[in-house]
Amino acid sequence: MSPVSRQHGALTDVAGLFVGHHHELDDDAALGSGRATGCTVVLAPGGATAAVDVRGGGPGTRETDLLDPSHSVQKIDAVLLTGGSAYGLAAADGVMRWLEERGRGIPMDVDGHVVPIVPGAVIFDLPVGDWSVRPTADHGFLAADAAGVDVARGSVGAGTGARAGVLKGGVGTASVVLDTGPAAGATVAALVVANPVGSVFDPATGLPWGVGVADAARWGLRQPDASELTAARALGDKGTVLNTTIGVVATDAPLGKAACRRVAVAGHDGLARAIRPAHSPLDGDTLFALATGTRALPPTEVPVPAAFPPDLPALAAICEAASDVVANAILDAVLSATTVAGIPGYRDLFPSAFDL
């Protein structure tokens, strides 16, 4: 896992994308009581080419079929990431209302009527806080209304009630600009809501998966004290049959729907590097891939056989970066999350990891 801009990079480094959160969180929230849920919206005001790849065995999604490369709709207006399990999909109605009020969507007639396209995916966070408290259409509207270029991380938005294994999960984001190669100048970024059944740290070292003891300092970490590691192991397993990690990986390169699908597939490689196990029957792991096309790719210098698309070398470079930024976004989520409802954040469980 390469350290790519995890402290400052964000999904909104991709020109044409904005992120907003809305959540409800009580200070005294606990497992089964109080409010601890929310949603996150990724807005693409100019439209974005999009695709999706679903790897988990228990997904909760909306409008994913239209993202198939063979289907007619070519661009989306927003993506909803939300808590609340299947109930939380209602938040997409509020995102659609926000977009409709601003005339954003597929134009349907000369009178200005539009149909916004808002795919979405959910995490299962219902046991955190009161089961009956979950995102509504109003939450989606407010998250869209809050969207901007500054992205809050950790226990916010759709990550408010997230649990990453036995630790507090949350929202994380990362980005990288490709300096050289066939996609030079392109930005690749990810935003992930980490809520897996799998572990996000190595039980042998206490460090997040992919962060070795030798390179921990590059991430602002060191191996935690043995006593903290013993306490972490004693927490056992997460103990719920429903989980899920969801997110968006994006680029400003001009990719088509089929190429976006390959980017989403590659993003799951990063998920599998940062979470073990990943893509289980107990997760609904879903990644959307967006391309805003706001930056042109450099001329192709690598010979490409006529049977292949001419942007294949650039796509390969973007896919490699996609796996990196997804892994780093998950790490960012874990390190940024704060304790909620008694679920310990990584910083609370391993405070010595930050004593450099």
Coordinates of C-alpha atoms in Angstrom, one line a residue:
M1 CA 0.0 0.0 0.0
S2 CA 1.7 3.2 -1.2
P3 CA 1.2 6.4 0.9
V4 CA -0.7 8.6 -1.7
S5 CA -1.8 11.9 -0.2
R6 CA -3.9 10.3 2.6
Q7 CA -3.6 13.4 4.8
H8 CA -4.9 15.9 2.3
G9 CA -6.1 14.1 -0.8
A10 CA -9.9 13.8 -1.2
L11 CA -12.4 12.6 -3.8
T12 CA -13.1 16.3 -4.6
D13 CA -9.6 16.6 -6.1
V14 CA -11.3 15.1 -9.1
A15 CA -12.6 18.3 -10.8
G16 CA -16.4 18.2 -11.2
L17 CA -17.2 16.3 -8.0
F18 CA -18.5 17.5 -4.6
V19 CA -19.2 15.7 -1.3
G20 CA -21.8 16.4 1.4
H21 CA -22.7 14.7 4.6
H22 CA -25.7 14.7 6.9
H23 CA -26.0 12.7 10.1
E24 CA -27.7 12.4 13.5
L25 CA -25.5 11.5 16.4
D26 CA -26.3 11.7 20.1
D27 CA -23.5 12.0 22.6
D28 CA -25.0 9.2 24.6
A29 CA -25.8 6.9 21.7
A30 CA -25.3 3.2 22.5
L31 CA -26.0 -0.1 20.8
G32 CA -29.8 -0.1 20.6
S33 CA -30.5 3.4 21.8
G34 CA -30.0 7.0 20.6
R35 CA -29.3 8.4 17.2
A36 CA -26.2 7.3 15.2
T37 CA -26.7 7.2 11.5
G38 CA -26.3 9.3 8.4
C39 CA -25.7 9.6 4.7
T40 CA -23.1 10.9 2.2
V41 CA -23.8 12.3 -1.2
V42 CA -21.3 12.7 -4.1
L43 CA -22.6 15.3 -6.6
A44 CA -21.5 15.5 -10.2
P45 CA -23.1 18.8 -11.4
G46 CA -21.8 18.4 -14.9
G47 CA -22.7 14.7 -15.0
A48 CA -20.3 11.8 -14.8
T49 CA -19.9 8.6 -16.7
A50 CA -20.4 5.8 -14.2
A51 CA -20.3 2.1 -13.6
V52 CA -20.5 -0.2 -10.6
D53 CA -19.0 -3.5 -9.3
V54 CA -20.7 -5.4 -6.6
R55 CA -18.6 -8.1 -4.8
G56 CA -20.3 -8.7 -1.5
G57 CA -22.9 -11.4 -0.9
G58 CA -25.5 -9.1 0.7
P59 CA -25.7 -5.8 -1.2
G60 CA -28.3 -3.1 -0.7
T61 CA -28.4 -0.9 -3.8
R62 CA -30.5 1.4 -6.0
E63 CA -30.2 2.2 -9.8
T64 CA -27.2 -0.1 -10.3
D65 CA -28.7 -2.0 -13.3
L66 CA -28.7 1.2 -15.5
L67 CA -24.9 1.4 -14.9
D68 CA -24.3 -1.7 -17.0
P69 CA -22.2 -0.6 -20.0
S70 CA -24.8 -2.0 -22.4
H71 CA -27.6 0.1 -21.0
S72 CA -28.8 3.4 -22.3
V73 CA -28.2 6.0 -19.6
Q74 CA -24.6 7.2 -20.0
K75 CA -24.2 9.7 -17.1
I76 CA -25.3 10.1 -13.5
D77 CA -26.0 13.2 -11.4
A78 CA -25.1 11.9 -7.9
V79 CA -24.3 8.9 -5.9
L80 CA -25.8 8.2 -2.5
L81 CA -23.9 6.3 0.2
T82 CA -26.0 5.7 3.3
G83 CA -26.5 4.0 6.6
G84 CA -29.9 2.4 7.5
S85 CA -29.6 -0.8 5.5
A86 CA -32.4 -1.1 2.9
Y87 CA -34.4 1.6 4.8
G88 CA -31.7 4.1 4.1
L89 CA -32.2 3.9 0.3
A90 CA -35.1 6.4 0.9
A91 CA -32.5 9.1 1.3
A92 CA -32.0 9.0 -2.5
D93 CA -35.5 10.5 -2.9
G94 CA -34.2 13.6 -1.1
V95 CA -31.2 13.8 -3.4
M96 CA -33.4 13.5 -6.4
R97 CA -35.7 16.3 -5.0
W98 CA -32.6 18.6 -4.4
L99 CA -31.4 18.0 -8.0
E100 CA -34.9 18.4 -9.5
E101 CA -35.4 21.7 -7.8
R102 CA -32.2 22.9 -9.6
G103 CA -33.1 21.4 -13.0
R104 CA -30.4 18.8 -12.9
G105 CA -31.1 15.4 -14.5
I106 CA -32.0 14.0 -17.9
P107 CA -34.1 16.6 -19.7
M108 CA -37.4 15.1 -20.6
D109 CA -39.3 17.9 -22.4
V110 CA -39.3 21.5 -23.5
D111 CA -40.9 22.5 -20.2
G112 CA -37.8 21.8 -18.2
H113 CA -38.8 18.5 -16.5
V114 CA -35.9 16.3 -15.6
V115 CA -35.3 12.9 -14.1
P116 CA -32.1 12.9 -11.9
I117 CA -30.1 9.7 -11.9
V118 CA -28.9 8.8 -8.4
P119 CA -27.5 5.3 -7.9
G120 CA -26.9 4.4 -4.3
A121 CA -25.7 1.7 -1.8
V122 CA -26.2 1.1 1.9
I123 CA -24.3 -0.2 4.9
F124 CA -25.9 -2.1 7.7
D125 CA -25.6 0.1 10.8
L126 CA -29.1 -0.5 12.4
P127 CA -27.8 -2.0 15.7
V128 CA -25.7 1.2 16.4
G129 CA -28.2 3.6 18.0
D130 CA -32.0 3.0 17.9
W131 CA -32.9 0.5 15.2
S132 CA -35.8 2.7 14.1
V133 CA -33.5 5.7 13.4
R134 CA -32.3 5.6 9.8
P135 CA -31.7 8.1 7.0
T136 CA -34.7 9.6 5.3
A137 CA -35.4 11.6 2.2
D138 CA -34.8 14.8 4.2
H139 CA -31.3 13.5 5.2
G140 CA -30.4 13.0 1.6
F141 CA -31.6 16.5 0.7
L142 CA -29.6 18.0 3.4
A143 CA -26.5 16.0 2.5
A144 CA -26.7 17.2 -1.1
D145 CA -27.3 20.8 0.1
A146 CA -24.1 20.6 2.2
A147 CA -21.9 19.3 -0.7
G148 CA -18.6 21.1 -1.3
V149 CA -15.0 20.5 -1.9
D150 CA -14.0 20.1 1.7
V151 CA -14.6 16.5 2.8
A152 CA -15.1 15.6 6.5
R153 CA -13.8 12.2 7.5
G154 CA -14.3 9.6 10.2
S155 CA -17.5 9.1 12.1
V156 CA -19.6 11.4 9.8
G157 CA -22.2 11.0 7.2
A158 CA -22.7 7.4 6.1
G159 CA -19.9 6.5 8.4
T160 CA -21.5 7.7 11.6
G161 CA -22.7 4.2 12.7
A162 CA -20.1 2.2 10.8
R163 CA -18.1 -0.5 12.4
A164 CA -14.9 -1.8 10.8
G165 CA -14.6 -5.2 12.3
V166 CA -14.4 -4.6 16.1
L167 CA -13.3 -1.0 15.6
K168 CA -15.2 2.1 14.7
G169 CA -15.5 2.5 11.0
G170 CA -16.2 5.6 9.1
V171 CA -15.7 7.7 6.0
G172 CA -12.2 8.0 4.5
T173 CA -10.9 9.5 1.3
A174 CA -7.6 9.7 -0.7
S175 CA -6.3 10.8 -4.1
V176 CA -3.3 10.8 -6.3
V177 CA -2.2 12.6 -9.4
L178 CA -0.4 10.4 -12.0
D179 CA 2.9 12.1 -12.8
T180 CA 4.1 10.0 -15.7
G181 CA 2.9 7.4 -18.1
P182 CA 0.0 7.1 -20.5
A183 CA -2.4 8.8 -18.0
A184 CA 0.0 11.5 -16.9
G185 CA -1.8 14.4 -15.3
A186 CA -5.0 12.4 -14.4
T187 CA -6.3 12.5 -10.9
V188 CA -7.6 9.3 -9.4
A189 CA -9.4 9.4 -6.0
A190 CA -11.7 7.4 -3.7
L191 CA -14.2 7.9 -0.9
V192 CA -15.1 4.8 1.1
V193 CA -17.5 4.0 4.0
A194 CA -15.7 1.3 5.9
N195 CA -18.2 -1.1 7.7
P196 CA -16.8 -4.6 7.1
V197 CA -17.2 -7.8 9.1
G198 CA -13.5 -8.3 8.4
S199 CA -10.6 -7.0 10.4
V200 CA -8.8 -3.7 9.4
F201 CA -5.7 -4.4 11.4
D202 CA -3.1 -7.1 11.6
P203 CA -3.6 -9.0 14.8
A204 CA 0.2 -9.8 14.9
T205 CA 1.3 -6.1 14.8
G206 CA -1.7 -4.0 15.6
L207 CA -1.0 -1.9 12.5
P208 CA -3.6 -1.5 9.8
W209 CA -3.4 -4.1 7.0
G210 CA -0.9 -3.0 4.4
V211 CA 1.1 -0.9 6.8
G212 CA 4.2 -2.9 7.7
V213 CA 6.4 -2.3 10.7
A214 CA 9.2 -1.0 8.5
D215 CA 7.2 1.7 6.8
A216 CA 4.7 2.6 9.6
A217 CA 6.5 5.9 10.2
R218 CA 5.5 7.1 6.7
W219 CA 1.9 6.9 7.9
G220 CA 2.6 8.7 11.1
L221 CA 2.4 5.3 13.0
R222 CA 4.5 2.9 15.0
Q223 CA 3.7 -0.6 16.2
P224 CA 1.4 -0.4 19.2
D225 CA 2.4 -1.5 22.7
A226 CA 1.9 -5.2 23.5
S227 CA -0.7 -4.5 26.2
E228 CA -2.9 -2.6 23.7
L229 CA -2.6 -5.4 21.2
T230 CA -3.7 -7.9 23.8
A231 CA -6.7 -5.8 24.7
A232 CA -7.6 -5.5 21.0
R233 CA -7.4 -9.3 20.5
A234 CA -9.7 -9.7 23.5
L235 CA -12.5 -7.9 21.8
G236 CA -13.2 -10.9 19.6
D237 CA -15.2 -10.7 16.4
K238 CA -17.7 -8.1 15.2
G239 CA -20.6 -10.5 15.8
T240 CA -23.1 -9.4 13.2
V241 CA -24.2 -11.1 10.0
L242 CA -24.8 -7.9 8.1
N243 CA -22.0 -5.4 7.3
T244 CA -20.7 -3.9 4.0
T245 CA -18.1 -1.5 2.7
I246 CA -19.2 0.9 0.0
G247 CA -17.6 3.8 -1.9
V248 CA -16.8 5.8 -5.0
V249 CA -13.6 5.7 -7.0
A250 CA -13.3 8.5 -9.6
T251 CA -11.0 10.1 -12.2
D252 CA -11.0 13.2 -14.2
A253 CA -10.0 11.2 -17.3
P254 CA -12.5 10.8 -20.2
L255 CA -13.5 7.2 -19.7
G256 CA -16.5 5.4 -21.1
K257 CA -18.9 3.2 -19.1
A258 CA -17.0 -0.1 -19.9
A259 CA -13.7 1.5 -18.8
C260 CA -15.4 2.8 -15.6
R261 CA -16.5 -0.7 -14.9
R262 CA -12.8 -1.9 -15.0
V263 CA -11.9 0.9 -12.6
A264 CA -14.6 -0.2 -10.2
V265 CA -13.3 -3.8 -10.5
A266 CA -9.7 -2.6 -9.8
G267 CA -10.9 -0.6 -6.8
H268 CA -12.1 -3.8 -5.1
D269 CA -8.4 -5.0 -5.2
G270 CA -7.6 -2.1 -2.8
L271 CA -10.6 -3.1 -0.6
A272 CA -9.2 -6.6 -0.3
R273 CA -5.8 -5.3 0.7
A274 CA -7.1 -3.2 3.5
I275 CA -9.8 -5.6 4.9
R276 CA -9.5 -9.3 5.7
P277 CA -11.6 -11.1 4.8
A278 CA -13.2 -9.0 2.1
H279 CA -16.2 -9.6 -0.2
S280 CA -17.7 -12.2 2.2
P281 CA -21.3 -13.4 2.1
L282 CA -21.8 -11.2 5.2
D283 CA -20.9 -8.0 3.3
G284 CA -22.5 -6.2 0.4
D285 CA -19.3 -4.6 -0.8
T286 CA -20.1 -2.2 -3.7
L287 CA -17.9 0.3 -5.5
F288 CA -19.1 2.9 -8.0
A289 CA -16.6 4.3 -10.5
L290 CA -17.0 7.8 -12.0
A291 CA -15.3 9.7 -14.8
T292 CA -15.9 13.4 -15.1
G293 CA -13.8 13.8 -18.3
T294 CA -12.6 17.2 -17.2
R295 CA -8.9 16.4 -18.2
A296 CA -7.7 15.2 -21.5
L297 CA -5.3 12.2 -21.7
P298 CA -1.9 12.7 -23.3
P299 CA -1.4 11.3 -26.8
T300 CA -0.9 7.5 -26.7
E301 CA 2.7 6.6 -27.2
V302 CA 2.3 2.9 -26.5
P303 CA 1.4 0.8 -29.5
V304 CA -2.0 -0.8 -29.1
P305 CA -3.2 -3.6 -31.3
A306 CA -6.3 -2.6 -33.4
A307 CA -8.4 -5.2 -31.5
F308 CA -8.0 -3.1 -28.3
P309 CA -9.3 0.3 -27.4
P310 CA -6.7 3.0 -27.9
D311 CA -6.9 4.3 -24.3
L312 CA -6.0 0.8 -22.9
P313 CA -2.6 1.8 -21.5
A314 CA -4.1 4.9 -19.8
L315 CA -6.9 2.7 -18.4
A316 CA -4.4 0.2 -17.0
A317 CA -2.5 3.0 -15.2
I318 CA -5.8 4.5 -13.8
C319 CA -6.9 1.0 -12.6
E320 CA -3.6 0.5 -10.7
A321 CA -4.0 3.9 -9.0
A322 CA -7.7 3.0 -8.2
S323 CA -6.7 0.0 -6.1
D324 CA -4.2 2.2 -4.2
V325 CA -6.6 5.1 -3.4
V326 CA -9.3 2.7 -2.3
A327 CA -6.9 1.0 0.1
N328 CA -5.7 4.3 1.4
A329 CA -9.2 5.7 1.8
I330 CA -10.1 2.7 4.0
L331 CA -7.0 3.4 6.0
D332 CA -8.0 7.0 6.3
A333 CA -11.5 6.0 7.5
V334 CA -10.0 3.8 10.2
L335 CA -7.5 6.3 11.4
S336 CA -10.1 9.2 11.3
A337 CA -13.0 7.4 13.0
T338 CA -13.8 8.4 16.6
T339 CA -15.5 6.2 19.3
V340 CA -19.3 6.1 19.0
A341 CA -21.7 4.0 21.0
G342 CA -18.8 2.4 22.9
I343 CA -17.3 1.1 19.6
P344 CA -13.6 2.1 20.0
G345 CA -11.8 4.0 17.3
Y346 CA -8.3 2.9 16.3
R347 CA -6.8 5.9 18.0
D348 CA -8.6 5.0 21.2
L349 CA -7.7 1.4 21.1
F350 CA -4.1 1.9 20.0
P351 CA -3.0 5.3 21.4
S352 CA 0.7 4.3 21.5
A353 CA 0.7 3.8 17.7
F354 CA 0.8 7.6 17.4
D355 CA 3.6 8.1 19.9
L356 CA 6.4 8.7 17.4

